[in-house]
């Protein structure tokens, strides 16, 4: 099946060029916010929004930015967008924004954003850059949500804070695995995802 | 004593890598051999030590609600904290730039061995992360902030050097093909993180 070019820009980052598990970008926040599903979903939306709009802005400016100062220009654009996201979250989702604490601010230094700006937005038209931003944001989000799903399910027995493992399991001796909530297990969960993904995509193996 | 405690805790307990996953990108990319890893670790620690007191002063005298009182009573109600992110990232970028020039001038050999990673420190999450944690924790004075920066930097240095050492040895081991490279590195970091958790509860 041959996909149209713009659809490909959108679909490719979901698996074959996934920013987190293939390009290994933006790991910091991917791991830190995944102990529960809710912050992971909010983080996905925030990163996708910042990524899509910064891609569009830089793509519009791409002919006017002098090469020597482009990093600073990019940082300022991204920082301005992140400030907007931060203020919106504080206004409409205060609890989640407290949970995410510094990680919203750290979207500025998220390597996915700088990576996509450098690799895509600087040489492509705004519409294609927008699709690329959305695609990469979602590709990042998929990993976040898979990791958060397993960590919350196995670690607290809940999904989105709702109890899903029934009480009789606990009565028969099932215990939540507290280990899953701790930071090291995030790394090991991501490693398992990479493992499965590379068994399916043999050409990515090293 | 308070500061010593903060120092030890920020190295072992609140380790930037193992507890908060900050600075993972360069941590994974530059940990292939011990020498470069150590060099990058030193540079990151240095930027942390310099940037924390500077950003502390900015936060204390410009950004905090009521921080502008020193300008005059009519500014007592000004709250500029929403400008924090933009100011901090520019200060960090500027500091890294100055540091780069200074290193080039005074130690060309170190400058050459670090290469591209020196300017990239500006977008290392560990730096901005430490600055934001500093803002959140509300340290009393610039000295405490410096101690926190030094601790976080040394913790990062320790982590990246250890990982590089382990990865050098990995060359001789048989790893399932899909896990080779980045997969096994994640698992090693996870295991090292668990080892570091045994430091939890250290208090001086």
Coordinates of C-alpha atoms in Angstrom, one line a residue:
Chain A
X1 CA 0.0 0.0 0.0
X2 CA 1.4 3.4 -1.0
X3 CA 0.6 6.2 1.4
X4 CA 0.5 9.8 0.3
X5 CA 3.5 11.8 1.4
X6 CA 1.7 14.0 3.9
X7 CA 0.1 10.9 5.5
X8 CA 3.5 9.3 5.7
X9 CA 4.9 12.2 7.6
X10 CA 2.1 11.7 10.1
X11 CA 2.3 7.9 10.4
X12 CA 6.0 7.2 10.2
X13 CA 6.9 8.6 13.7
X14 CA 4.3 6.3 15.3
X15 CA 6.4 3.2 14.9
X16 CA 9.2 3.0 12.3
X17 CA 10.8 6.4 13.2
X18 CA 9.4 6.6 16.7
X19 CA 11.2 9.5 18.5
X20 CA 11.5 7.7 21.8
X21 CA 12.4 4.1 21.1
X22 CA 14.1 4.5 17.7
X23 CA 15.7 7.9 17.7
X24 CA 16.1 7.9 21.5
X25 CA 15.1 11.5 22.0
X26 CA 13.1 13.1 24.8
X27 CA 13.7 10.2 27.2
X28 CA 13.9 12.4 30.4
X29 CA 10.2 13.3 30.5
X30 CA 9.1 10.1 28.9
X31 CA 10.3 8.2 32.0
X32 CA 9.6 10.6 34.7
X33 CA 5.8 11.3 34.3
X34 CA 4.7 7.7 33.6
X35 CA 3.9 6.4 37.1
X36 CA 0.2 7.2 36.4
X37 CA -1.8 7.4 33.2
X38 CA -3.3 10.9 33.8
X39 CA -0.1 12.9 33.9
X40 CA 1.2 10.9 31.0
X41 CA -1.9 11.8 28.8
X42 CA -1.6 15.5 29.8
X43 CA 2.1 15.5 29.0
X44 CA 1.4 13.9 25.6
X45 CA -1.1 16.6 24.8
X46 CA 1.3 19.4 26.0
X47 CA 4.3 18.1 24.1
X48 CA 2.2 17.5 20.9
X49 CA 0.9 21.1 21.0
X50 CA 4.3 22.7 21.7
X51 CA 5.9 20.5 19.0
X52 CA 3.3 21.2 16.3
X53 CA 3.2 24.9 16.8
X54 CA 6.9 25.5 17.2
X55 CA 7.4 23.5 14.1
X56 CA 4.9 25.8 12.2
X57 CA 6.5 29.0 13.6
X58 CA 10.1 27.9 12.8
X59 CA 9.0 26.7 9.4
X60 CA 7.4 30.1 8.7
X61 CA 10.6 31.9 9.8
X62 CA 13.0 29.5 8.2
X63 CA 14.1 31.9 5.5
X64 CA 14.6 34.8 7.8
X65 CA 16.6 33.2 10.7
X66 CA 20.4 33.6 10.3
X67 CA 22.0 30.2 10.7
X68 CA 24.5 31.3 13.4
X69 CA 21.8 32.3 15.9
X70 CA 19.1 29.8 15.1
X71 CA 19.5 27.8 18.3
X72 CA 18.7 30.8 20.4
X73 CA 15.7 31.8 18.2
X74 CA 14.4 28.2 18.5
X75 CA 14.8 28.2 22.3
X76 CA 13.0 31.5 22.6
X77 CA 10.1 30.3 20.4
X78 CA 9.8 27.0 22.3
X79 CA 10.1 28.7 25.7
X80 CA 7.3 31.1 24.8
X81 CA 5.0 28.3 23.8
X82 CA 5.9 26.3 26.9
X83 CA 5.1 29.3 29.1
X84 CA 1.6 29.4 27.4
X85 CA 1.0 25.7 28.0
X86 CA 2.2 26.1 31.6
X87 CA -0.2 29.0 32.3
X88 CA -3.1 27.2 30.6
X89 CA -2.5 24.0 32.7
X90 CA -2.2 26.1 35.9
X91 CA -5.6 27.7 35.1
X92 CA -7.6 24.6 34.0
X93 CA -5.9 21.5 35.4
X94 CA -4.2 22.7 38.6
X95 CA -3.8 19.3 40.2
X96 CA -2.2 17.6 37.2
X97 CA 0.1 20.6 36.8
X98 CA 1.2 20.2 40.4
X99 CA 1.9 16.5 39.8
X100 CA 4.0 17.3 36.6
X101 CA 5.9 19.9 38.6
X102 CA 9.0 20.9 36.7
X103 CA 8.5 18.6 33.8
X104 CA 6.2 21.0 32.0
X105 CA 9.0 23.6 32.1
X106 CA 11.4 20.9 30.9
X107 CA 9.6 20.5 27.6
X108 CA 11.9 23.4 26.6
X109 CA 14.9 21.2 26.8
X110 CA 13.1 18.1 25.4
X111 CA 15.4 16.9 22.7
X112 CA 12.5 15.8 20.4
X113 CA 11.5 19.4 19.9
X114 CA 15.0 20.7 19.1
X115 CA 15.6 17.6 17.0
X116 CA 12.5 18.0 14.9
X117 CA 13.0 21.8 14.5
X118 CA 16.6 21.1 13.2
X119 CA 15.8 18.1 11.1
X120 CA 12.4 18.9 9.6
X121 CA 11.0 22.4 10.2
X122 CA 14.1 24.2 8.9
X123 CA 13.7 22.8 5.4
X124 CA 10.0 22.1 5.0
X125 CA 6.8 24.0 4.4
X126 CA 4.5 24.9 7.3
X127 CA 1.8 22.4 6.6
X128 CA 4.2 19.4 6.3
X129 CA 6.0 20.7 9.5
X130 CA 2.7 20.8 11.3
X131 CA 1.9 17.2 10.4
X132 CA 5.4 16.1 11.4
X133 CA 5.0 17.8 14.7
X134 CA 1.7 16.1 15.4
X135 CA 3.0 12.8 14.3
X136 CA 6.1 12.9 16.5
X137 CA 4.1 14.2 19.4
X138 CA 1.8 11.2 19.1
X139 CA 4.7 8.8 18.6
X140 CA 6.1 10.1 21.9
X141 CA 2.7 9.9 23.5
X142 CA 2.1 6.2 22.5
X143 CA 5.2 5.1 24.3
X144 CA 4.3 7.3 27.3
X145 CA 0.9 5.8 27.5
X146 CA 2.0 2.2 27.1
X147 CA 4.6 2.6 29.9
X148 CA 2.1 4.4 32.1
X149 CA -0.6 1.8 31.5
X150 CA 1.6 -1.1 32.7
X151 CA 3.1 0.9 35.6
X152 CA -0.2 2.1 36.9
X153 CA -1.9 -1.3 36.4
X154 CA 0.8 -3.4 38.0
X155 CA 1.9 -0.8 40.5
X156 CA -1.4 0.5 41.9
X157 CA -4.0 -1.8 40.3
X158 CA -5.8 1.2 38.9
X159 CA -6.2 3.0 35.5
X160 CA -6.8 6.7 35.5
X161 CA -7.2 6.4 39.3
X162 CA -10.1 3.9 39.0
X163 CA -9.7 0.5 40.6
X164 CA -9.6 -2.2 37.9
X165 CA -8.1 -5.2 39.7
X166 CA -11.1 -6.6 41.6
X167 CA -11.1 -6.9 45.3
X168 CA -11.3 -10.8 45.3
X169 CA -7.9 -10.9 43.8
X170 CA -6.5 -9.1 46.8
X171 CA -8.5 -11.4 49.1
X172 CA -6.8 -14.4 47.5
X173 CA -3.3 -12.9 48.1
X174 CA -2.6 -10.7 45.1
X175 CA -0.4 -7.8 46.0
X176 CA 0.3 -4.7 44.0
X177 CA 3.9 -4.6 42.8
X178 CA 5.2 -1.4 44.5
X179 CA 8.4 -1.7 42.5
X180 CA 6.6 -0.6 39.4
X181 CA 6.0 2.8 40.9
X182 CA 9.7 3.4 41.5
X183 CA 11.8 5.2 38.9
X184 CA 14.1 2.2 37.8
X185 CA 11.1 0.2 36.5
X186 CA 10.3 2.9 34.0
X187 CA 13.6 2.3 32.3
X188 CA 13.1 -1.5 32.3
X189 CA 9.6 -1.2 30.9
X190 CA 10.9 1.0 28.1
X191 CA 13.6 -1.5 27.5
X192 CA 11.0 -4.3 27.1
X193 CA 9.0 -2.1 24.6
X194 CA 12.3 -1.6 22.6
X195 CA 12.9 -5.4 22.8
X196 CA 9.4 -6.3 21.4
X197 CA 9.6 -3.5 18.8
X198 CA 12.9 -4.6 17.5
X199 CA 11.8 -8.3 17.3
X200 CA 9.1 -7.0 14.9
X201 CA 11.4 -4.6 13.0
X202 CA 14.5 -6.6 12.3
X203 CA 16.2 -3.9 10.3
X204 CA 16.4 -1.7 13.5
X205 CA 18.6 -4.2 15.3
X206 CA 22.2 -3.3 15.9
Chain B
X1 CA 25.9 20.6 58.5
X2 CA 22.6 21.4 56.7
X3 CA 24.6 22.1 53.6
X4 CA 26.6 18.9 53.8
X5 CA 23.5 16.9 54.2
X6 CA 22.0 18.6 51.1
X7 CA 25.2 17.9 49.2
X8 CA 25.3 14.2 50.0
X9 CA 21.6 13.8 49.4
X10 CA 21.7 15.5 46.0
X11 CA 24.6 13.2 44.9
X12 CA 23.1 9.9 46.1
X13 CA 19.4 10.1 47.0
X14 CA 18.1 12.8 44.6
X15 CA 20.5 11.8 41.8
X16 CA 19.5 13.7 38.7
X17 CA 19.7 10.6 36.5
X18 CA 18.4 7.8 38.7
X19 CA 15.7 9.7 40.6
X20 CA 14.5 12.3 38.1
X21 CA 15.8 11.0 34.7
X22 CA 17.2 14.4 33.9
X23 CA 19.9 14.7 31.2
X24 CA 19.1 11.3 29.9
X25 CA 19.7 12.2 26.2
X26 CA 23.3 13.0 26.5
X27 CA 23.7 10.4 29.2
X28 CA 22.7 7.7 26.8
X29 CA 24.5 9.2 23.7
X30 CA 27.9 10.1 25.3
X31 CA 28.4 7.1 27.5
X32 CA 30.3 4.9 25.1
X33 CA 33.7 5.5 26.6
X34 CA 34.8 6.6 30.0
X35 CA 37.1 9.4 29.0
X36 CA 34.6 11.5 27.0
X37 CA 31.9 10.7 29.6
X38 CA 34.1 12.0 32.4
X39 CA 34.8 15.2 30.4
X40 CA 31.2 15.9 29.8
X41 CA 30.4 15.1 33.4
X42 CA 32.9 17.7 34.5
X43 CA 31.5 20.3 32.1
X44 CA 27.9 19.7 33.2
X45 CA 28.9 20.0 36.9
X46 CA 30.7 23.2 36.2
X47 CA 27.7 24.8 34.4
X48 CA 25.5 23.6 37.3
X49 CA 27.8 25.2 39.9
X50 CA 27.9 28.5 38.1
X51 CA 24.3 28.7 36.9
X52 CA 22.5 27.9 40.2
X53 CA 23.7 30.9 42.2
X54 CA 23.1 33.2 39.2
X55 CA 19.5 32.0 38.7
X56 CA 19.0 32.0 42.4
X57 CA 19.7 35.7 42.5
X58 CA 17.5 36.3 39.4
X59 CA 14.7 34.4 41.1
X60 CA 15.2 36.2 44.4
X61 CA 15.6 39.8 43.2
X62 CA 13.6 39.9 40.0
X63 CA 11.0 37.1 39.6
X64 CA 9.5 36.2 43.0
X65 CA 6.2 37.9 44.0
X66 CA 7.3 41.2 45.6
X67 CA 11.0 40.6 44.7
X68 CA 11.2 44.0 43.0
X69 CA 10.7 45.9 46.3
X70 CA 14.3 47.0 46.2
X71 CA 13.5 49.2 43.3
X72 CA 10.9 51.1 45.3
X73 CA 7.8 50.6 47.2
X74 CA 5.5 50.9 44.2
X75 CA 6.9 47.7 42.7
X76 CA 6.0 45.6 45.8
X77 CA 3.0 43.9 44.2
X78 CA 4.7 42.9 41.0
X79 CA 4.9 39.2 40.3
X80 CA 7.0 38.3 37.3
X81 CA 7.3 34.5 38.0
X82 CA 5.6 33.7 34.6
X83 CA 8.8 35.0 33.0
X84 CA 10.9 32.4 34.8
X85 CA 11.3 29.8 32.1
X86 CA 12.4 32.2 29.4
X87 CA 14.8 34.1 31.7
X88 CA 16.4 30.9 33.0
X89 CA 16.9 29.3 29.6
X90 CA 18.5 32.4 28.3
X91 CA 20.8 32.8 31.3
X92 CA 21.8 29.1 30.9
X93 CA 22.5 29.5 27.2
X94 CA 24.5 32.7 27.8
X95 CA 26.5 31.0 30.6
X96 CA 27.3 28.0 28.4
X97 CA 28.5 30.4 25.7
X98 CA 30.8 32.2 28.1
X99 CA 32.1 29.0 29.5
X100 CA 32.8 27.7 26.0
X101 CA 34.8 30.8 25.2
X102 CA 36.7 30.6 28.6
X103 CA 37.6 27.0 28.1
X104 CA 38.7 27.7 24.5
X105 CA 41.0 30.4 25.8
X106 CA 42.5 28.7 28.9
X107 CA 42.5 25.0 28.0
X108 CA 42.3 24.2 24.3
X109 CA 42.9 20.5 24.9
X110 CA 39.8 20.1 27.0
X111 CA 37.9 22.3 24.5
X112 CA 38.9 19.9 21.7
X113 CA 38.0 16.7 23.6
X114 CA 34.5 18.0 24.4
X115 CA 33.7 19.3 20.9
X116 CA 30.0 19.5 20.1
X117 CA 28.8 18.5 23.5
X118 CA 29.9 21.7 25.1
X119 CA 27.3 23.9 23.3
X120 CA 24.7 21.2 23.8
X121 CA 24.9 21.5 27.5
X122 CA 22.6 24.4 27.2
X123 CA 19.7 22.1 26.3
X124 CA 20.7 19.4 28.8
X125 CA 17.6 18.9 31.0
X126 CA 19.8 18.4 34.1
X127 CA 20.7 22.1 34.2
X128 CA 17.2 23.5 33.7
X129 CA 15.8 20.8 35.9
X130 CA 18.2 21.7 38.7
X131 CA 17.3 25.4 38.3
X132 CA 13.5 24.6 38.5
X133 CA 14.0 22.4 41.5
X134 CA 15.9 25.2 43.1
X135 CA 13.0 27.5 42.5
X136 CA 10.5 25.0 43.9
X137 CA 12.5 24.3 47.0
X138 CA 13.0 27.9 47.9
X139 CA 16.6 27.8 49.1
X140 CA 17.5 30.4 51.7
X141 CA 20.6 31.8 50.1
X142 CA 22.9 31.6 47.1
X143 CA 25.4 29.5 48.9
X144 CA 22.8 26.7 49.5
X145 CA 21.9 26.9 45.8
X146 CA 25.6 26.5 44.9
X147 CA 25.9 23.5 47.1
X148 CA 22.8 21.9 45.5
X149 CA 24.3 22.6 42.1
X150 CA 27.6 21.0 43.0
X151 CA 25.9 17.9 44.4
X152 CA 23.6 17.4 41.4
X153 CA 26.6 17.9 39.1
X154 CA 28.8 15.4 40.9
X155 CA 25.9 12.9 41.0
X156 CA 25.4 13.2 37.2
X157 CA 29.2 12.9 36.7
X158 CA 29.2 9.7 38.9
X159 CA 26.3 8.2 37.0
X160 CA 27.6 8.8 33.5
X161 CA 31.1 7.6 34.4
X162 CA 29.8 4.4 35.9
X163 CA 27.5 3.7 32.9
X164 CA 30.4 4.3 30.5
X165 CA 32.6 1.9 32.4
X166 CA 29.8 -0.8 32.3
X167 CA 29.2 -0.2 28.6
X168 CA 32.9 -0.6 27.7
X169 CA 32.8 -4.1 29.3
X170 CA 29.5 -5.0 27.5
X171 CA 31.4 -5.2 24.2
X172 CA 32.5 -8.7 25.3
X173 CA 29.1 -10.1 26.3
X174 CA 26.5 -11.9 24.3
X175 CA 23.2 -9.9 24.3
X176 CA 20.1 -11.0 22.4
X177 CA 20.1 -9.1 19.1
X178 CA 17.0 -6.9 19.6
X179 CA 18.3 -5.7 23.0
X180 CA 21.7 -4.7 21.7
X181 CA 22.6 -1.1 21.9
X182 CA 20.0 1.1 23.4
X183 CA 17.8 -1.6 25.0
X184 CA 20.4 -3.1 27.2
X185 CA 21.6 0.4 28.2
X186 CA 18.1 1.1 29.5
X187 CA 18.1 -2.1 31.5
X188 CA 21.6 -1.3 33.0
X189 CA 20.5 2.2 33.9
X190 CA 17.5 0.7 35.6
X191 CA 19.6 -1.8 37.6
X192 CA 22.0 1.0 38.6
X193 CA 19.0 3.0 39.7
X194 CA 17.9 0.2 41.9
X195 CA 21.4 0.0 43.4
X196 CA 21.3 3.7 44.1
X197 CA 18.0 3.3 45.9
X198 CA 19.9 1.6 48.7
X199 CA 21.2 5.1 49.6
X200 CA 17.6 6.2 50.4
X201 CA 17.2 7.5 53.9
X202 CA 20.9 8.7 54.3
X203 CA 20.9 11.5 56.7
X204 CA 23.8 13.2 58.3

